[in-house]
Amino acid sequence: QAVHDPKYGAVRLIADRDIEAGEEITFTYAPVPNEVLYTYYGFVPEVNPFDDVVLFDTLKEAFQFAGSLSVNSELLQEAVNKFLEIINDADSIPEEDREGNIDLTGRRSILLTEHDFQRLTIKSDGLDGRLVQVLHSAREMLGVEKTVPELLAVRIREKLNGFSTTLDEDIYTISSVPEGSPTQYSLRLRMSKKNICRQALNAFETLGKPSIEARKAKEAQDDIILD
């Protein structure tokens, strides 16, 4: 832990375990994505478990996407307002989290707003729980046929197509750039985002496919209809 020492006007780093002589001591800047590390500290690590990809910057953008961009602004705002109304209702709070979170009117003591649903992301080890919640509500309110995994897969493909290079091209290029150079860090940043997108896309495309049993049942039903 870091402790300010007013006597010497310095910060002392105190270990919470024994350290062997010659052991490398590392420092975690913060649990932040790569673009923050690159912008403020000038580097990008090879592996960052806190890196993510923003699929939607705002709640309204997510609803607009789910509605295939065909929803007019008035209907879109109505849907967003309805979502917030539902999410702030006491019934939406899990039983174990209710204490201190519900006021006398039966609503959240601190109401959630659009601001609480900004920066909806995916990571290498999963996705933001708000993302599923938002897209699930959006498809129900706006009558969207696609499932949540299908919507996520479409959005991730859009993100991948927005890059000017492919992951394979980046892998080839990074092998020939100087170690610790700005070019290397720029490539690492892009490659990390693309890797996250690829992993998530594979997962969501698998979830979006009907199971073998479901396909067989559908084929059997089609045969009955044909007969």
mmCIF file of C-alpha atoms in Angstrom:
data_model
loop_
_atom_site.group_PDB
_atom_site.id
_atom_site.type_symbol
_atom_site.label_atom_id
_atom_site.label_comp_id
_atom_site.label_asym_id
_atom_site.label_seq_id
_atom_site.Cartn_x
_atom_site.Cartn_y
_atom_site.Cartn_z
ATOM 1 C CA GLN A 1 0.000 0.000 0.000
ATOM 2 C CA ALA A 2 1.068 3.614 -0.550
ATOM 3 C CA VAL A 3 1.325 5.864 2.510
ATOM 4 C CA HIS A 4 2.111 9.568 2.531
ATOM 5 C CA ASP A 5 5.057 10.430 4.799
ATOM 6 C CA PRO A 6 4.741 14.128 5.756
ATOM 7 C CA LYS A 7 8.102 14.097 7.559
ATOM 8 C CA TYR A 8 9.988 13.514 4.314
ATOM 9 C CA GLY A 9 7.345 14.819 1.931
ATOM 10 C CA ALA A 10 7.289 11.498 0.146
ATOM 11 C CA VAL A 11 5.123 8.453 -0.493
ATOM 12 C CA ARG A 12 6.218 5.183 1.101
ATOM 13 C CA LEU A 13 5.299 1.877 -0.520
ATOM 14 C CA ILE A 14 4.660 -0.799 2.109
ATOM 15 C CA ALA A 15 4.627 -4.451 1.057
ATOM 16 C CA ASP A 16 1.811 -6.664 2.325
ATOM 17 C CA ARG A 17 3.972 -9.813 1.957
ATOM 18 C CA ASP A 18 7.613 -10.887 2.101
ATOM 19 C CA ILE A 19 9.676 -9.991 -0.972
ATOM 20 C CA GLU A 20 12.653 -12.103 -2.024
ATOM 21 C CA ALA A 21 15.968 -10.424 -2.809
ATOM 22 C CA GLY A 22 16.122 -9.651 -6.523
ATOM 23 C CA GLU A 23 12.390 -10.259 -7.026
ATOM 24 C CA GLU A 24 10.811 -7.949 -9.576
ATOM 25 C CA ILE A 25 8.312 -5.495 -8.108
ATOM 26 C CA THR A 26 5.499 -4.445 -10.414
ATOM 27 C CA PHE A 27 2.920 -1.711 -10.151
ATOM 28 C CA THR A 28 -0.698 -1.700 -11.270
ATOM 29 C CA TYR A 29 -1.653 1.765 -12.481
ATOM 30 C CA ALA A 30 -5.415 1.270 -12.238
ATOM 31 C CA PRO A 31 -8.105 -1.135 -13.468
ATOM 32 C CA VAL A 32 -8.510 0.807 -16.731
ATOM 33 C CA PRO A 33 -8.653 -0.061 -20.446
ATOM 34 C CA ASN A 34 -5.662 0.289 -22.755
ATOM 35 C CA GLU A 35 -6.650 3.616 -24.280
ATOM 36 C CA VAL A 36 -6.414 5.240 -20.843
ATOM 37 C CA LEU A 37 -2.959 3.772 -20.209
ATOM 38 C CA TYR A 38 -1.801 4.899 -23.664
ATOM 39 C CA THR A 39 -3.222 8.402 -23.344
ATOM 40 C CA TYR A 40 -2.053 9.219 -19.811
ATOM 41 C CA TYR A 41 0.994 6.974 -19.290
ATOM 42 C CA GLY A 42 2.284 6.455 -22.832
ATOM 43 C CA PHE A 43 2.355 2.666 -22.991
ATOM 44 C CA VAL A 44 0.163 -0.390 -23.605
ATOM 45 C CA PRO A 45 0.924 -3.711 -21.843
ATOM 46 C CA GLU A 46 0.972 -6.991 -23.735
ATOM 47 C CA VAL A 47 -1.856 -8.264 -21.538
ATOM 48 C CA ASN A 48 -4.394 -6.100 -19.722
ATOM 49 C CA PRO A 49 -7.266 -7.966 -18.013
ATOM 50 C CA PHE A 50 -9.082 -4.630 -17.608
ATOM 51 C CA ASP A 51 -9.160 -3.768 -21.302
ATOM 52 C CA ASP A 52 -12.595 -3.597 -22.928
ATOM 53 C CA VAL A 53 -14.484 -2.600 -26.052
ATOM 54 C CA VAL A 54 -17.294 -0.063 -25.841
ATOM 55 C CA LEU A 55 -20.259 -1.288 -27.885
ATOM 56 C CA PHE A 56 -22.535 1.615 -26.965
ATOM 57 C CA ASP A 57 -21.611 4.956 -25.439
ATOM 58 C CA THR A 58 -25.131 5.724 -24.244
ATOM 59 C CA LEU A 59 -28.416 4.059 -23.373
ATOM 60 C CA LYS A 60 -30.149 5.824 -26.229
ATOM 61 C CA GLU A 61 -27.550 4.588 -28.730
ATOM 62 C CA ALA A 62 -28.189 0.990 -27.642
ATOM 63 C CA PHE A 63 -31.961 1.375 -28.050
ATOM 64 C CA GLN A 64 -31.468 3.062 -31.423
ATOM 65 C CA PHE A 65 -29.276 0.183 -32.604
ATOM 66 C CA ALA A 66 -31.725 -2.481 -31.385
ATOM 67 C CA GLY A 67 -34.484 -0.747 -33.323
ATOM 68 C CA SER A 68 -32.393 -1.007 -36.513
ATOM 69 C CA LEU A 69 -32.064 2.780 -36.613
ATOM 70 C CA SER A 70 -35.655 3.020 -37.878
ATOM 71 C CA VAL A 71 -37.202 4.243 -34.633
ATOM 72 C CA ASN A 72 -38.134 7.923 -34.611
ATOM 73 C CA SER A 73 -36.687 10.105 -31.860
ATOM 74 C CA GLU A 74 -39.999 10.481 -30.005
ATOM 75 C CA LEU A 75 -40.649 6.724 -29.804
ATOM 76 C CA LEU A 76 -37.011 6.154 -28.907
ATOM 77 C CA GLN A 77 -37.178 8.547 -25.953
ATOM 78 C CA GLU A 78 -40.456 6.977 -24.798
ATOM 79 C CA ALA A 79 -38.810 3.547 -24.792
ATOM 80 C CA VAL A 80 -35.778 4.837 -22.866
ATOM 81 C CA ASN A 81 -38.023 6.532 -20.298
ATOM 82 C CA LYS A 82 -40.082 3.340 -19.916
ATOM 83 C CA PHE A 83 -36.925 1.314 -19.387
ATOM 84 C CA LEU A 84 -35.739 3.655 -16.628
ATOM 85 C CA GLU A 85 -39.180 3.598 -15.039
ATOM 86 C CA ILE A 86 -39.149 -0.206 -14.929
ATOM 87 C CA ILE A 87 -35.557 -0.438 -13.718
ATOM 88 C CA ASN A 88 -36.264 2.000 -10.878
ATOM 89 C CA ASP A 89 -39.270 0.027 -9.679
ATOM 90 C CA ALA A 90 -38.731 -1.892 -6.429
ATOM 91 C CA ASP A 91 -39.581 -5.196 -8.099
ATOM 92 C CA SER A 92 -36.464 -4.909 -10.279
ATOM 93 C CA ILE A 93 -34.137 -4.970 -7.258
ATOM 94 C CA PRO A 94 -33.000 -8.437 -6.093
ATOM 95 C CA GLU A 95 -34.258 -9.391 -2.649
ATOM 96 C CA GLU A 96 -30.750 -9.466 -1.174
ATOM 97 C CA ASP A 97 -30.071 -5.898 -2.353
ATOM 98 C CA ARG A 98 -33.317 -4.289 -1.227
ATOM 99 C CA GLU A 99 -32.290 -3.052 2.217
ATOM 100 C CA GLY A 100 -31.479 0.640 1.983
ATOM 101 C CA ASN A 101 -32.230 0.775 -1.734
ATOM 102 C CA ILE A 102 -36.007 1.314 -1.602
ATOM 103 C CA ASP A 103 -37.797 4.387 -0.292
ATOM 104 C CA LEU A 104 -41.336 4.680 1.118
ATOM 105 C CA THR A 105 -42.842 5.064 -2.359
ATOM 106 C CA GLY A 106 -41.627 1.609 -3.372
ATOM 107 C CA ARG A 107 -38.953 2.955 -5.727
ATOM 108 C CA ARG A 108 -35.195 3.098 -5.605
ATOM 109 C CA SER A 109 -33.936 5.545 -2.996
ATOM 110 C CA ILE A 110 -31.440 6.797 -5.601
ATOM 111 C CA LEU A 111 -33.017 6.705 -9.058
ATOM 112 C CA LEU A 112 -30.987 5.435 -11.985
ATOM 113 C CA THR A 113 -30.749 7.758 -14.987
ATOM 114 C CA GLU A 114 -29.419 7.550 -18.533
ATOM 115 C CA HIS A 115 -26.045 8.548 -17.099
ATOM 116 C CA ASP A 116 -25.896 5.206 -15.234
ATOM 117 C CA PHE A 117 -26.039 3.323 -18.520
ATOM 118 C CA GLN A 118 -23.125 4.929 -20.327
ATOM 119 C CA ARG A 119 -20.180 3.004 -21.746
ATOM 120 C CA LEU A 120 -21.692 -0.450 -22.235
ATOM 121 C CA THR A 121 -18.780 -2.815 -22.830
ATOM 122 C CA ILE A 122 -17.502 -6.309 -23.513
ATOM 123 C CA LYS A 123 -14.276 -7.754 -22.075
ATOM 124 C CA SER A 124 -12.121 -10.800 -22.686
ATOM 125 C CA ASP A 125 -13.758 -12.569 -19.744
ATOM 126 C CA GLY A 126 -17.356 -11.515 -20.291
ATOM 127 C CA LEU A 127 -19.626 -8.561 -20.822
ATOM 128 C CA ASP A 128 -21.189 -5.718 -18.912
ATOM 129 C CA GLY A 129 -24.373 -7.003 -17.260
ATOM 130 C CA ARG A 130 -26.117 -3.736 -18.111
ATOM 131 C CA LEU A 131 -25.605 -4.506 -21.799
ATOM 132 C CA VAL A 132 -27.785 -7.625 -21.723
ATOM 133 C CA GLN A 133 -30.364 -5.855 -19.570
ATOM 134 C CA VAL A 134 -30.602 -2.919 -21.970
ATOM 135 C CA LEU A 135 -30.764 -4.940 -25.203
ATOM 136 C CA HIS A 136 -33.271 -7.398 -23.744
ATOM 137 C CA SER A 137 -35.582 -4.537 -22.768
ATOM 138 C CA ALA A 138 -35.039 -2.709 -26.060
ATOM 139 C CA ARG A 139 -35.990 -5.715 -28.204
ATOM 140 C CA GLU A 140 -39.167 -6.280 -26.161
ATOM 141 C CA MET A 141 -40.254 -2.633 -26.204
ATOM 142 C CA LEU A 142 -39.438 -2.049 -29.862
ATOM 143 C CA GLY A 143 -40.623 -5.439 -31.167
ATOM 144 C CA VAL A 144 -37.197 -6.598 -32.368
ATOM 145 C CA GLU A 145 -37.033 -10.156 -33.748
ATOM 146 C CA LYS A 146 -33.293 -10.719 -33.269
ATOM 147 C CA THR A 147 -32.176 -12.308 -30.001
ATOM 148 C CA VAL A 148 -29.739 -10.536 -27.685
ATOM 149 C CA PRO A 149 -26.784 -12.735 -28.807
ATOM 150 C CA GLU A 150 -27.676 -11.984 -32.446
ATOM 151 C CA LEU A 151 -27.804 -8.239 -31.757
ATOM 152 C CA LEU A 152 -24.467 -8.403 -29.977
ATOM 153 C CA ALA A 153 -22.905 -10.347 -32.846
ATOM 154 C CA VAL A 154 -24.081 -7.750 -35.374
ATOM 155 C CA ARG A 155 -22.721 -4.895 -33.269
ATOM 156 C CA ILE A 156 -19.345 -6.568 -32.772
ATOM 157 C CA ARG A 157 -19.010 -7.165 -36.514
ATOM 158 C CA GLU A 158 -19.642 -3.454 -37.032
ATOM 159 C CA LYS A 159 -16.839 -2.670 -34.589
ATOM 160 C CA LEU A 160 -14.429 -5.029 -36.337
ATOM 161 C CA ASN A 161 -15.309 -3.636 -39.751
ATOM 162 C CA GLY A 162 -14.562 -0.142 -38.434
ATOM 163 C CA PHE A 163 -10.842 -0.901 -38.161
ATOM 164 C CA SER A 164 -8.651 -0.031 -41.143
ATOM 165 C CA THR A 165 -6.590 -3.226 -40.724
ATOM 166 C CA THR A 166 -7.252 -6.833 -39.785
ATOM 167 C CA LEU A 167 -5.829 -8.588 -36.726
ATOM 168 C CA ASP A 168 -3.624 -10.767 -38.937
ATOM 169 C CA GLU A 169 -2.182 -7.677 -40.620
ATOM 170 C CA ASP A 170 -1.422 -6.141 -37.218
ATOM 171 C CA ILE A 171 0.302 -9.334 -36.037
ATOM 172 C CA TYR A 172 2.510 -9.268 -39.138
ATOM 173 C CA THR A 173 3.329 -5.566 -38.752
ATOM 174 C CA ILE A 174 4.118 -5.599 -35.025
ATOM 175 C CA SER A 175 6.845 -8.202 -35.518
ATOM 176 C CA SER A 176 8.979 -5.635 -37.339
ATOM 177 C CA VAL A 177 8.507 -2.479 -35.239
ATOM 178 C CA PRO A 178 10.916 -1.324 -32.481
ATOM 179 C CA GLU A 179 10.252 -2.552 -28.943
ATOM 180 C CA GLY A 180 8.640 0.134 -26.784
ATOM 181 C CA SER A 181 7.898 2.408 -29.730
ATOM 182 C CA PRO A 182 4.671 4.400 -30.133
ATOM 183 C CA THR A 183 3.883 2.267 -33.193
ATOM 184 C CA GLN A 184 4.143 -0.918 -31.145
ATOM 185 C CA TYR A 185 1.827 0.468 -28.475
ATOM 186 C CA SER A 186 -0.689 1.647 -31.087
ATOM 187 C CA LEU A 187 -0.717 -1.823 -32.616
ATOM 188 C CA ARG A 188 -1.091 -3.483 -29.216
ATOM 189 C CA LEU A 189 -4.049 -1.261 -28.457
ATOM 190 C CA ARG A 190 -5.811 -2.188 -31.700
ATOM 191 C CA MET A 191 -4.922 -5.866 -31.424
ATOM 192 C CA SER A 192 -6.313 -6.115 -27.912
ATOM 193 C CA LYS A 193 -9.623 -4.587 -28.995
ATOM 194 C CA LYS A 194 -9.847 -6.918 -31.985
ATOM 195 C CA ASN A 195 -9.041 -9.975 -29.872
ATOM 196 C CA ILE A 196 -11.815 -9.084 -27.432
ATOM 197 C CA CYS A 197 -14.237 -8.633 -30.330
ATOM 198 C CA ARG A 198 -13.241 -11.930 -31.938
ATOM 199 C CA GLN A 199 -13.633 -13.923 -28.726
ATOM 200 C CA ALA A 200 -17.000 -12.371 -27.968
ATOM 201 C CA LEU A 201 -18.211 -12.792 -31.553
ATOM 202 C CA ASN A 202 -17.395 -16.512 -31.508
ATOM 203 C CA ALA A 203 -19.301 -16.894 -28.246
ATOM 204 C CA PHE A 204 -22.375 -14.918 -29.324
ATOM 205 C CA GLU A 205 -22.576 -16.559 -32.745
ATOM 206 C CA THR A 206 -22.580 -19.943 -31.002
ATOM 207 C CA LEU A 207 -25.314 -18.801 -28.609
ATOM 208 C CA GLY A 208 -27.318 -17.410 -31.499
ATOM 209 C CA LYS A 209 -27.371 -20.712 -33.361
ATOM 210 C CA PRO A 210 -30.274 -23.057 -32.600
ATOM 211 C CA SER A 211 -29.311 -26.270 -30.863
ATOM 212 C CA ILE A 212 -29.186 -29.568 -32.764
ATOM 213 C CA GLU A 213 -32.311 -30.678 -30.920
ATOM 214 C CA ALA A 214 -34.129 -27.469 -31.841
ATOM 215 C CA ARG A 215 -33.154 -27.814 -35.501
ATOM 216 C CA LYS A 216 -34.334 -31.444 -35.589
ATOM 217 C CA ALA A 217 -37.626 -30.466 -33.992
ATOM 218 C CA LYS A 218 -38.075 -27.675 -36.546
ATOM 219 C CA GLU A 219 -37.267 -30.022 -39.450
ATOM 220 C CA ALA A 220 -39.710 -32.613 -38.116
ATOM 221 C CA GLN A 221 -42.414 -29.965 -37.817
ATOM 222 C CA ASP A 222 -41.732 -28.809 -41.399
ATOM 223 C CA ASP A 223 -42.025 -32.437 -42.613
ATOM 224 C CA ILE A 224 -45.400 -32.806 -40.901
ATOM 225 C CA ILE A 225 -46.639 -29.612 -42.522
ATOM 226 C CA LEU A 226 -45.431 -30.769 -45.949
ATOM 227 C CA ASP A 227 -47.074 -34.155 -45.529
#
